[in-house]
Amino acid sequence: MSMSGEMGLAYQIMDVSEHALYVVDKNDFRILYANPKAKEIFGDGLEQGTCYGNVAVKQLPCIDCPFVVSKEDKEQVVERYLDFFDRRVKVKANPLVWENGQEAVLFKILDSDILLEAKYRNEMQARKEYAEKLRQSGELYDTVVSQLRTMVFEYNYREHTSYTSLLFREKFGLDAIENVDFSKAPATSALIYPEDMDIYKMLFVNREDDFREVTCRMQELDGKVVWYRICIQFIRDAEGNPVRAIGTLKNEDEVTRSHETLKYQSEFDTLTGIPNVNRFYIDASSLIREDLSCQYAVISFDVDKFKLINDLFSMNTGDEVLKHIARSLQEILPAGTLYCRVHSDVFFICTPYTRRGDLIKLIERIRKRIYKNEYSFDINTSFGIYLVKDTAVPINLMCDRASLAARTVKSSAVEFCAFYDEQYRDEIIKNTEIEMDMNQALADRQFVMYLQPKYNLGTGRICGAEVLARWKHPVKGLIQPNDFIPLFERNGFILKLDQYMWEQACKTLVDWREAGIETVPLSVNISRYHIKNNDLVRVWKNLIRKYNIPTSDLTLEITETFFNDSEDLYIVLQQLQDMGFRLEVDDFGAGYSSLNMIRNVPVNTIKIDKNFLDQKLTTDKGKIVISHTIAMAKDLQLNVVAEGVETKEHVDFLKETHCDVAQGFFFARPMPLEDFNRLLIEERSR
Ligand code: C2E
Ligand code: CA
Ligand code: CA
């Protein structure tokens, strides 16, 4: 039976089947598909696993698997013992050919409903057993309770035993309270503040409802008298006699004290201890309005790629960075300058100034102080400045404007601050619109693949192409990547878009093969967010398997800027290279990595950044730098691609310096797939 033709319909049928169905790859036992019923029984993770891992619950493929042992190519019904349910299950198996021609077996569990029932029964039983174990094991209970840091007590009327949680014992010194009947006031009277004894007794008067609570004072071990809220729940048997009483104690002093805390929290940032934005707004607006003798500036700044720091190094590291920044501000800012942390990595400053230059100098000092730290990565910051001209503008608006300016600062080595300008507002509005549209755009296939050919400088022929995204917006028309990629990198959507583009590239390679066109390798861009955020290796393994294409047909372009000492990156790159992908360092020269650094990174090719080429080529010194870079790359046995090749002069120079491959407007601009196909066919016919 072959399914490749009717896959769509086959999926639909299987999806609604009343039987649990799953398809297993005959070669590696991976589960290629599982219908909803199967997932209900074996869990949602089924499709990510293997049949022995998820269905039979074993480490290795079952040695007695009949479909592998006999390799019989016909339908069979067998009884299989599944550890998962601890019973034998009737299973029907059909050999078939799956999507990419791989041999597979469709398993159908004939008594799905019985299994489901058994599963629920098992789960309920397990839950009961767990609860019972938990109750019995005082130690475990202690751990759980002490982690919650609540005070709990329990009294069992039948067994005349009692339990008090660790925190309770610590607080009140009840080291080994044995058999204290909490229902009898005198037994605990030592703990209750004498004046509140009557309140406490209210807990035990006979009443209809079994939940009671009072607030009274209690004496802690160290003699402190503290207000506590005591809650008790009585549990009764069928005759109405109390079986157990379970109670909790909650320190109500905290609530009283929390009025103080609230005041603190309303004015200070709890993480860094510096003022928060509420406090800042109040202080800054009175400062600006009351002292009209000087000019003020409102400055907003944030950490470049702070999200990346959190992602790559941990939230804790992120927190430490923020504290380091707060300390830096405390150290550097002169008296009379206000500052605060707004949220995440955003800070505001309000400072008097006389000349713009003074502000830049101040910012330079702040940046330097923040940059100087013990972390293994760089902390760069971008600043936006709003010069207060009209003191009637509300302070929050002034801050917004400073933040808008900060967002327009590109994270380059020279630009680190920007003054507010009305035009920024339009840009922000544009970005907001894009963010609203992006998910729909992906679903509607508005992102399209453009290809830009790469040329072998020796032969002058096309030797590859780079996959570049374009957004065909139904209203706004064709949007260029520079207008959405940086935004997607900030909001994480790049992960989805990249995967979509890679899939387009794979499809193209398959189409070429099927059409009998001799393929050229395609280069795809890998946003560095994938390295930690996503399981890059797994995603590619799946794509390769799904489309059944050789990895040598794909080049992965990874930007240089994040090569600085990231272990993870090296490991991932090594794995990808081992899989057979060609790896290319994109935008080489734009960041700070030297060829020396690249020496230890598993890559095949470096791609010299387009700006680098353009600027440097105008001077002789620049030419020397580039030719030197190329020569060194050759020494390291790396191939060299030059991008942004725009002129004949560029081409001649690159040929002279033995650059292997060139890409740029001089040869061709990025183009839709159909145009590229035409170009390719035309060249082949020459
Ligand atoms: P990139 O990876 O450095 O791609 C090369 C860019 O240089 C492309 O811009 C291309 O059109 C442009 N270019 C090519 N030849 C020349 C030339 O001779 N002169 C000049 N001045 N420019 C040239 P494009 O297509 O606008 O893409 C811009 C950037 O957007 C790309 O830079 C890449 O970083 C990013 N990008 C585009 N598509 C994707 C994607 O699917 N995923 C990811 N992660 N990034 C993408
Ligand atoms: Ca690229
Ligand atoms: Ca590039």
XYZ file of C-alpha atoms and ligand atoms in Angstrom:
734
model
C 0.000 0.000 0.000
C 1.410 3.399 -0.907
C 0.129 6.513 0.757
C 2.183 9.258 -0.779
C -0.526 10.356 -3.197
C -3.413 10.567 -0.833
C -1.659 11.783 2.286
C -4.003 14.686 2.930
C -7.083 12.517 2.899
C -5.308 9.745 4.782
C -4.481 12.165 7.593
C -8.070 13.321 7.765
C -9.341 9.771 8.040
C -6.797 8.769 10.627
C -7.391 11.919 12.667
C -11.024 11.038 13.276
C -10.579 7.292 13.691
C -12.001 5.796 16.863
C -8.927 3.600 17.124
C -5.533 4.701 18.299
C -3.337 4.840 15.196
C 0.328 5.564 14.866
C 2.861 5.153 12.123
C 6.370 3.946 12.844
C 9.401 4.261 10.597
C 10.603 0.733 9.910
C 14.239 1.710 9.966
C 14.630 3.716 13.122
C 11.271 3.166 14.881
C 10.550 6.853 14.990
C 6.883 7.674 15.258
C 6.043 9.550 12.099
C 2.450 10.255 12.937
C 0.010 9.634 15.764
C -3.677 10.375 15.702
C -5.476 12.230 18.524
C -6.735 9.014 20.090
C -3.224 7.583 20.269
C -1.955 10.800 21.802
C -4.722 10.669 24.368
C -3.504 7.273 25.467
C 0.245 7.621 25.189
C 0.648 11.326 25.682
C 1.186 14.340 23.457
C 4.891 13.683 23.140
C 4.226 10.585 21.107
C 5.076 12.139 17.770
C 8.484 13.208 19.016
C 9.512 9.761 20.104
C 10.006 6.197 19.065
C 7.594 3.308 19.445
C 9.768 1.547 21.966
C 10.289 4.746 24.000
C 6.697 5.880 24.084
C 4.500 2.888 23.548
C 6.410 -0.034 24.949
C 8.331 2.186 27.420
C 11.731 0.660 26.850
C 15.208 2.072 26.368
C 15.913 0.046 23.259
C 13.894 -1.328 20.376
C 11.979 -4.435 21.442
C 13.958 -7.461 20.330
C 10.787 -9.407 19.670
C 9.146 -6.790 17.476
C 7.471 -9.065 14.875
C 7.500 -6.508 12.116
C 11.196 -6.117 12.237
C 12.097 -9.705 12.994
C 10.051 -11.262 10.234
C 10.190 -8.277 7.859
C 6.897 -9.592 6.560
C 5.238 -7.212 4.251
C 1.649 -8.057 4.970
C -1.029 -7.083 7.397
C -0.893 -8.880 10.732
C -2.831 -8.883 13.965
C -0.783 -9.706 17.014
C -1.002 -9.415 20.719
C 1.695 -7.249 22.194
C 2.577 -6.901 25.811
C 2.803 -3.182 26.672
C 4.575 -2.303 29.902
C 2.701 0.963 29.908
C -0.512 -0.828 30.817
C 0.913 -4.013 32.144
C -1.305 -6.056 29.871
C -1.480 -7.612 26.450
C -3.038 -5.529 23.759
C -4.351 -6.520 20.345
C -2.587 -4.589 17.648
C -3.047 -4.643 13.911
C -0.131 -3.665 11.733
C -0.038 -2.640 8.107
C 3.213 -2.115 6.271
C 3.077 0.930 4.041
C 5.164 3.519 2.266
C 5.104 6.873 3.991
C 5.552 10.443 2.759
C 9.130 10.406 1.582
C 9.107 6.874 0.439
C 10.345 5.552 3.748
C 9.098 2.138 4.800
C 6.751 2.344 7.720
C 4.197 0.365 9.654
C 0.769 1.658 10.567
C -0.251 0.334 13.951
C -3.850 0.241 14.969
C -4.706 -0.547 18.553
C -7.863 -2.578 18.357
C -9.115 -1.975 21.860
C -8.312 1.686 22.304
C -11.226 2.395 24.587
C -10.315 -0.332 27.030
C -6.835 1.076 27.092
C -8.023 4.563 27.721
C -10.164 3.358 30.557
C -7.249 1.401 31.969
C -5.100 4.459 31.705
C -7.512 6.600 33.684
C -7.911 3.838 36.241
C -4.148 3.589 36.572
C -3.799 7.303 36.922
C -6.423 7.515 39.624
C -4.914 4.634 41.512
C -1.493 6.188 41.232
C -2.769 9.497 42.462
C -4.406 7.868 45.473
C -1.299 5.918 46.310
C 0.793 9.013 46.021
C -1.431 10.987 48.352
C -1.405 8.189 50.874
C 2.373 7.907 50.706
C 2.692 11.606 51.144
C 0.481 11.542 54.185
C 2.279 8.637 55.725
C 5.742 9.893 55.178
C 6.130 12.658 57.689
C 9.490 13.569 56.301
C 8.207 14.134 52.835
C 5.298 16.072 54.136
C 7.685 18.210 56.143
C 9.713 18.979 53.086
C 6.716 19.958 51.079
C 5.241 22.027 53.838
C 8.471 23.690 54.818
C 9.061 24.598 51.227
C 5.769 26.341 51.236
C 6.853 28.016 54.444
C 3.455 27.715 55.966
C 2.640 26.530 59.426
C 0.422 23.530 59.478
C -0.904 21.339 62.230
C -3.085 18.302 62.250
C -4.821 16.349 64.936
C -6.162 12.854 64.486
C -9.050 12.157 66.858
C -9.040 8.414 66.310
C -5.359 7.797 66.791
C -4.825 10.710 69.173
C -1.802 11.749 67.251
C -0.828 15.134 66.065
C 1.404 16.635 63.479
C 3.014 20.049 63.348
C 5.056 21.325 60.425
C 8.710 22.177 60.747
C 8.194 25.906 60.568
C 5.563 25.689 63.274
C 7.936 23.821 65.545
C 10.747 26.226 64.789
C 8.642 29.277 65.502
C 7.119 28.050 68.723
C 9.742 25.627 69.919
C 7.380 22.686 69.970
C 10.286 20.420 69.449
C 8.376 17.248 69.925
C 4.791 18.019 70.665
C 3.283 14.623 71.066
C -0.373 14.015 71.173
C -1.511 17.523 71.724
C -5.213 17.838 71.188
C -5.529 21.107 69.416
C -9.218 20.994 69.928
C -8.759 21.544 73.616
C -7.750 25.059 74.276
C -5.700 24.488 77.423
C -3.245 22.255 75.612
C -2.033 25.124 73.495
C -2.752 27.855 75.962
C 0.947 28.320 76.467
C 1.156 29.582 72.913
C -1.826 31.876 72.973
C -1.488 35.355 74.315
C -3.639 35.241 77.487
C -5.812 38.200 76.543
C -6.804 36.492 73.315
C -7.730 33.135 74.809
C -11.445 33.736 74.344
C -10.964 34.462 70.708
C -8.971 31.284 70.329
C -11.685 29.207 71.972
C -14.113 30.341 69.310
C -12.408 27.859 67.070
C -13.816 24.946 68.984
C -17.387 25.879 69.821
C -19.904 23.556 68.301
C -21.091 24.867 65.012
C -22.600 23.661 61.792
C -19.804 24.588 59.464
C -16.484 22.858 59.738
C -14.239 25.679 58.672
C -13.242 28.155 61.366
C -10.846 31.058 61.473
C -9.785 33.571 64.085
C -7.024 36.122 64.409
C -5.270 36.242 67.733
C -1.898 36.929 69.237
C 0.560 34.118 69.924
C 3.828 34.014 71.703
C 6.765 32.844 69.617
C 9.782 31.006 70.996
C 11.887 34.149 71.255
C 9.171 35.818 73.313
C 7.841 37.958 70.507
C 4.059 38.397 70.476
C 2.757 38.188 66.954
C -0.697 38.361 65.420
C -1.671 35.113 63.729
C -4.612 34.070 61.665
C -5.546 30.511 62.612
C -7.745 28.459 60.306
C -9.075 25.026 61.143
C -10.913 22.567 58.972
C -12.647 19.653 60.677
C -13.089 16.381 58.864
C -15.866 14.110 60.083
C -16.889 10.531 59.578
C -20.297 9.368 58.350
C -21.776 9.764 61.842
C -20.572 13.314 62.134
C -17.824 12.692 64.654
C -14.636 14.628 64.028
C -11.901 12.426 62.625
C -9.250 14.993 61.907
C -8.651 18.674 62.394
C -6.256 20.371 59.990
C -5.121 23.881 60.605
C -2.861 26.559 59.258
C -1.277 29.551 60.882
C -0.524 32.693 59.008
C 1.487 35.545 60.311
C -0.818 38.547 60.139
C 1.838 40.867 61.448
C 3.215 40.805 57.942
C 0.025 42.341 56.715
C 0.327 45.131 59.212
C 3.922 45.565 58.406
C 3.251 45.249 54.721
C 1.785 48.721 54.786
C 5.383 49.775 55.272
C 6.516 47.341 52.589
C 3.912 48.650 50.221
C 5.159 52.149 50.703
C 8.686 50.954 49.933
C 7.544 48.935 46.958
C 5.622 51.868 45.601
C 8.763 53.956 45.506
C 11.702 51.621 45.068
C 12.627 48.887 42.695
C 12.819 45.670 44.667
C 15.533 44.076 42.541
C 18.061 46.888 42.491
C 17.009 49.044 45.436
C 17.079 52.237 43.385
C 13.965 54.410 42.960
C 11.241 53.072 40.693
C 9.437 54.923 37.999
C 6.605 56.235 40.219
C 9.052 57.875 42.520
C 11.049 59.150 39.556
C 8.022 60.744 37.905
C 7.131 62.628 41.073
C 10.654 63.801 41.818
C 11.607 64.588 38.229
C 8.519 66.619 37.454
C 8.924 68.749 40.539
C 12.640 69.180 39.823
C 12.028 70.288 36.242
C 9.189 72.609 37.128
C 10.487 74.129 40.308
C 14.029 74.971 39.351
C 13.694 77.056 36.217
C 17.247 78.336 36.518
C 18.680 75.427 34.561
C 17.883 73.232 31.578
C 17.031 69.603 32.012
C 17.340 66.497 29.910
C 15.463 63.248 30.332
C 17.500 60.221 29.304
C 16.300 56.698 28.754
C 18.597 53.749 28.205
C 18.516 50.020 27.965
C 20.883 47.124 27.476
C 21.507 45.956 23.922
C 20.177 42.448 23.441
C 19.313 42.080 27.091
C 16.896 39.315 26.178
C 19.801 37.438 24.691
C 21.738 37.708 27.951
C 18.758 36.214 29.763
C 18.376 33.499 27.150
C 21.996 32.575 26.825
C 23.200 32.916 30.372
C 20.107 32.695 32.663
C 17.676 35.033 34.318
C 19.951 35.206 37.360
C 22.766 36.580 35.277
C 20.296 39.050 33.800
C 19.337 40.150 37.319
C 22.985 40.524 38.299
C 23.587 42.691 35.258
C 20.704 44.964 36.275
C 22.075 45.282 39.800
C 25.486 46.089 38.376
C 23.901 48.849 36.298
C 22.080 50.263 39.333
C 25.333 50.308 41.300
C 27.086 52.012 38.405
C 24.451 54.760 38.355
C 24.696 55.244 42.100
C 28.447 55.600 41.781
C 28.640 57.890 38.811
C 25.681 60.212 38.781
C 26.244 63.550 40.498
C 23.964 64.784 43.253
C 20.922 66.512 41.817
C 20.564 63.907 39.076
C 17.596 61.573 39.403
C 17.434 58.032 38.120
C 15.282 54.929 38.313
C 14.723 51.484 36.861
C 11.501 51.454 34.894
C 11.067 47.761 34.113
C 13.223 44.926 32.781
C 16.359 46.592 31.422
C 15.039 50.126 30.992
C 16.368 53.009 33.118
C 15.549 56.728 33.186
C 17.748 59.622 34.204
C 16.815 63.247 34.706
C 19.757 65.622 34.807
C 20.490 69.338 34.528
C 22.832 70.359 31.701
C 24.274 73.407 30.036
C 25.616 72.026 26.754
C 24.660 68.969 24.723
C 28.272 67.899 24.858
C 28.034 67.598 28.634
C 25.241 65.087 28.236
C 27.238 63.006 25.779
C 30.192 63.054 28.163
C 27.980 61.949 31.044
C 26.549 59.141 28.933
C 30.001 58.057 27.861
C 31.023 57.791 31.501
C 27.926 55.762 32.369
C 28.469 53.429 29.430
C 32.110 52.899 30.316
C 31.288 52.190 33.936
C 28.614 49.656 32.923
C 30.870 48.103 30.296
C 33.605 47.566 32.901
C 32.461 44.402 34.642
C 33.382 40.852 35.456
C 31.105 39.144 32.956
C 32.370 37.116 30.059
C 30.159 39.038 27.659
C 29.915 42.720 26.789
C 27.203 44.916 28.228
C 26.445 47.621 25.730
C 23.810 50.239 26.262
C 21.817 52.550 23.997
C 20.691 55.967 25.176
C 17.918 58.267 24.054
C 17.886 61.908 25.102
C 14.947 64.262 25.332
C 15.854 67.897 25.926
C 13.171 69.557 27.997
C 12.067 72.765 26.312
C 8.470 73.007 27.376
C 8.189 72.193 31.072
C 4.441 71.749 30.673
C 4.902 68.462 28.805
C 3.972 65.662 31.223
C 6.992 63.819 32.582
C 5.852 60.421 31.294
C 5.629 61.824 27.784
C 9.141 63.224 28.095
C 10.324 59.768 29.138
C 8.456 58.091 26.269
C 10.175 60.398 23.834
C 13.587 59.670 25.298
C 12.800 55.942 24.971
C 11.714 56.364 21.361
C 15.039 57.989 20.629
C 16.880 55.137 22.392
C 15.138 52.585 20.209
C 16.420 54.219 17.055
C 20.022 53.774 18.128
C 21.549 50.992 16.131
C 23.807 48.832 18.209
C 26.967 49.787 16.395
C 30.303 50.693 17.837
C 30.013 54.405 17.196
C 26.375 55.272 17.690
C 25.245 54.779 21.224
C 22.885 57.658 21.771
C 20.313 59.671 19.906
C 18.384 62.848 20.552
C 14.625 62.764 20.295
C 13.242 63.830 16.985
C 9.565 63.935 15.990
C 10.164 61.508 13.139
C 10.823 58.627 15.550
C 7.204 58.452 16.419
C 6.301 57.322 12.922
C 8.856 54.542 13.077
C 7.474 53.164 16.311
C 3.950 53.247 14.960
C 5.134 51.353 11.891
C 6.731 48.675 14.063
C 3.593 48.238 16.099
C 1.615 47.676 12.925
C 4.084 45.074 11.727
C 3.862 43.212 15.005
C 0.106 43.082 14.679
C 0.294 41.609 11.198
C 3.127 39.110 11.410
C 1.360 35.973 12.610
C -1.384 36.298 10.055
C 1.226 36.923 7.395
C 2.931 33.632 8.155
C -0.354 31.751 8.045
C -1.296 33.453 4.762
C 2.107 32.684 3.219
C 2.857 36.346 2.674
C 6.554 35.734 3.291
C 8.236 34.756 0.073
C 11.647 33.496 -0.789
C 13.942 35.584 -2.944
C 17.172 34.142 -4.204
C 20.377 35.993 -4.846
C 22.911 34.049 -6.915
C 26.462 33.534 -5.766
C 29.088 33.417 -8.496
C 32.275 31.429 -8.673
C 34.887 34.034 -9.568
C 37.049 31.462 -11.311
C 34.428 30.133 -13.703
C 32.030 33.059 -13.673
C 29.140 30.657 -13.158
C 26.415 30.439 -10.547
C 27.591 28.243 -7.685
C 24.845 28.815 -5.174
C 22.215 31.245 -3.981
C 21.250 32.937 -0.764
C 17.693 32.642 0.490
C 16.370 36.039 1.537
C 12.952 36.798 2.920
C 10.550 39.310 1.453
C 7.154 40.194 2.846
C 4.421 40.596 0.257
C 2.026 42.604 2.383
C -1.525 42.759 0.989
C -1.761 46.503 1.698
C 1.769 47.786 2.131
C 3.277 45.927 -0.809
C 6.738 44.379 -0.808
C 8.505 44.963 2.508
C 12.292 44.594 2.679
C 13.857 42.482 5.440
C 15.597 45.407 7.090
C 12.144 46.692 7.983
C 11.057 43.520 9.762
C 14.000 41.214 10.568
C 15.511 43.412 13.334
C 12.056 43.743 14.870
C 11.452 39.983 14.632
C 14.788 39.390 16.299
C 13.666 41.542 19.187
C 10.258 39.947 19.597
C 11.339 36.365 18.914
C 9.204 35.879 15.821
C 12.412 35.286 13.860
C 12.397 31.702 15.103
C 9.170 31.024 13.253
C 10.049 32.980 10.157
C 13.471 31.370 9.792
C 12.034 27.914 10.062
C 9.494 28.797 7.413
C 12.218 30.098 5.093
C 14.336 26.982 5.622
C 11.370 24.878 4.701
C 10.931 26.914 1.498
C 14.593 26.290 0.669
C 14.214 22.539 1.219
C 11.094 22.442 -0.939
C 12.933 24.276 -3.706
C 15.748 21.728 -3.645
C 13.210 18.903 -3.877
C 11.378 20.620 -6.747
C 14.611 21.077 -8.668
C 15.513 17.478 -8.207
C 12.108 16.316 -9.340
C 12.175 18.627 -12.347
C 15.578 17.233 -13.283
C 17.330 20.564 -12.812
C 20.891 20.269 -11.641
C 20.696 21.946 -8.255
C 22.971 24.556 -6.755
C 23.447 24.702 -2.991
C 21.189 27.132 -1.160
C 22.376 29.306 1.719
C 19.919 30.086 4.450
C 20.279 32.617 7.229
C 20.290 31.351 10.787
C 19.441 33.968 13.327
C 21.639 33.538 16.369
C 18.524 33.274 18.498
C 18.244 29.705 17.330
C 21.422 28.626 18.989
C 20.027 28.567 22.515
C 16.363 29.155 22.042
C 15.626 26.381 19.716
C 16.816 22.925 19.158
C 18.580 23.841 15.942
C 20.108 20.426 15.368
C 16.831 18.623 15.883
C 14.922 21.019 13.645
C 17.410 20.450 10.840
C 17.453 16.707 11.354
C 13.706 16.729 10.926
C 13.817 18.912 7.835
C 16.434 16.751 6.181
C 14.448 13.646 6.935
C 11.180 15.188 5.844
C 12.503 16.392 2.497
C 15.133 13.740 2.088
C 17.781 16.099 0.745
C 21.541 15.874 1.124
C 22.911 18.268 3.751
C 25.667 19.199 1.331
C 23.031 21.108 -0.667
C 22.602 23.546 2.195
C 24.855 26.233 3.546
C 23.986 27.737 6.897
C 24.910 31.398 7.273
C 25.501 32.409 10.861
C 26.364 35.978 11.751
C 29.711 36.649 13.244
C 28.631 39.049 15.952
C 27.874 36.404 18.490
C 30.935 34.260 18.138
C 32.492 35.632 21.321
C 33.201 32.732 23.649
C 29.862 31.000 23.441
C 30.450 27.317 24.209
C 26.979 26.387 23.083
C 27.564 27.866 19.679
C 30.676 25.768 19.114
C 28.920 22.582 20.143
C 25.936 23.243 17.921
C 28.110 24.215 14.972
C 30.195 21.078 15.377
C 27.095 18.915 15.333
C 25.771 20.663 12.247
C 29.072 20.327 10.474
C 29.210 16.647 11.379
C 25.811 16.272 9.775
C 27.332 17.545 6.548
C 26.080 21.119 6.352
C 28.439 23.752 5.096
C 28.792 26.562 7.608
C 29.415 30.138 6.603
C 30.312 33.044 8.885
C 28.054 35.845 7.699
C 28.912 39.546 7.896
C 32.532 38.828 8.708
C 34.335 42.034 9.573
C 31.226 43.782 10.866
C 31.716 42.550 14.416
C 34.814 42.123 16.441
C 35.912 38.568 15.832
C 39.291 38.088 14.324
C 40.321 35.306 12.019
C 42.300 34.029 14.937
C 39.071 33.460 16.801
C 37.453 31.784 13.831
C 40.397 29.372 13.790
C 38.802 27.364 16.565
C 35.253 27.479 15.272
C 34.001 24.689 13.026
C 33.142 26.644 9.880
C 33.916 26.212 6.194
C 33.552 29.651 4.735
C 33.735 33.273 5.719
C 31.614 35.868 4.029
C 33.129 39.309 4.111
C 30.583 41.900 5.160
C 29.334 44.158 2.398
C 30.023 47.422 4.232
C 33.517 46.351 4.996
C 34.234 45.754 1.360
C 32.728 48.997 0.200
C 34.424 51.344 2.660
C 37.789 49.715 2.748
C 38.208 49.362 -0.950
C 38.342 53.108 -1.491
C 41.736 53.344 0.139
C 44.924 51.435 -0.506
C 45.145 50.635 3.157
C 41.692 49.083 2.939
C 42.763 46.935 0.045
C 45.656 45.635 2.064
C 43.357 44.761 4.957
C 40.993 42.832 2.724
C 43.626 40.972 0.766
C 45.321 40.118 4.013
C 42.057 38.775 5.444
C 41.523 36.647 2.370
C 45.077 35.330 2.466
C 44.756 34.410 6.121
C 41.432 32.702 5.530
C 43.064 30.634 2.809
C 45.798 29.731 5.250
C 43.140 28.379 7.553
C 41.686 26.477 4.612
C 38.531 28.530 4.675
C 36.659 29.541 1.563
C 35.950 33.209 1.096
C 32.770 34.791 -0.196
C 32.498 38.522 -0.768
C 29.065 40.092 -0.564
C 27.944 43.518 -1.676
C 29.981 43.277 -4.861
C 28.678 46.244 -6.807
C 31.301 47.302 -9.327
C 33.699 45.956 -11.895
C 36.476 47.367 -9.727
C 35.292 45.181 -6.844
C 35.298 42.104 -9.056
C 38.766 42.734 -10.431
C 40.159 43.341 -6.999
C 38.550 40.192 -5.592
C 39.877 38.099 -8.431
C 43.352 39.451 -7.798
C 43.145 38.514 -4.149
C 41.921 34.988 -4.949
C 38.516 35.370 -3.408
C 36.465 32.290 -4.358
C 32.903 33.465 -4.582
C 31.132 36.794 -5.039
C 27.578 37.922 -4.480
C 26.197 41.338 -5.200
C 24.227 43.722 -7.354
C 27.015 43.701 -9.950
C 25.961 40.163 -10.842
C 22.334 40.046 -9.822
C 19.910 41.375 -7.238
C 17.829 39.045 -5.062
C 14.974 37.758 -7.245
C 11.838 35.613 -7.067
C 12.293 31.867 -7.553
C 10.872 31.845 -11.104
C 13.395 34.455 -12.246
C 16.199 32.535 -10.628
C 15.107 29.325 -12.326
C 15.108 31.076 -15.669
C 18.581 32.468 -15.021
C 19.849 29.051 -14.039
C 18.403 27.297 -17.071
C 19.683 30.008 -19.370
C 23.177 29.685 -17.956
C 23.104 25.906 -18.226
C 22.145 26.122 -21.873
C 25.154 28.282 -22.614
P 22.526 39.468 4.757
O 22.364 38.055 5.238
O 23.848 40.082 4.938
O 22.070 39.426 3.256
C 22.639 40.149 2.266
C 21.946 41.448 2.035
O 22.729 42.258 1.196
C 20.608 41.284 1.316
O 19.745 42.283 1.808
C 20.960 41.619 -0.099
O 19.881 42.104 -0.839
C 21.979 42.697 0.103
N 22.866 42.830 -1.043
C 23.187 41.900 -1.938
N 24.038 42.360 -2.849
C 24.255 43.650 -2.527
C 25.069 44.702 -3.102
O 25.754 44.526 -4.102
N 25.060 45.893 -2.465
C 24.323 46.121 -1.367
N 24.349 47.331 -0.818
N 23.540 45.186 -0.798
C 23.534 43.945 -1.371
P 18.298 41.942 2.206
O 17.735 40.891 1.359
O 17.613 43.251 2.311
O 18.471 41.317 3.642
C 18.965 42.093 4.684
C 19.293 41.249 5.847
O 18.116 40.706 6.406
C 20.143 40.044 5.506
O 21.461 40.419 5.446
C 19.846 39.141 6.657
O 20.615 39.497 7.768
C 18.417 39.445 6.967
N 17.554 38.418 6.391
C 16.946 38.379 5.186
N 16.193 37.265 5.083
C 16.349 36.583 6.224
C 15.827 35.363 6.730
O 15.075 34.616 6.100
N 16.212 35.001 7.994
C 17.066 35.775 8.736
N 17.396 35.368 9.943
N 17.550 36.913 8.286
C 17.210 37.326 7.056
Ca 23.238 36.206 4.949
Ca 25.737 39.285 5.061
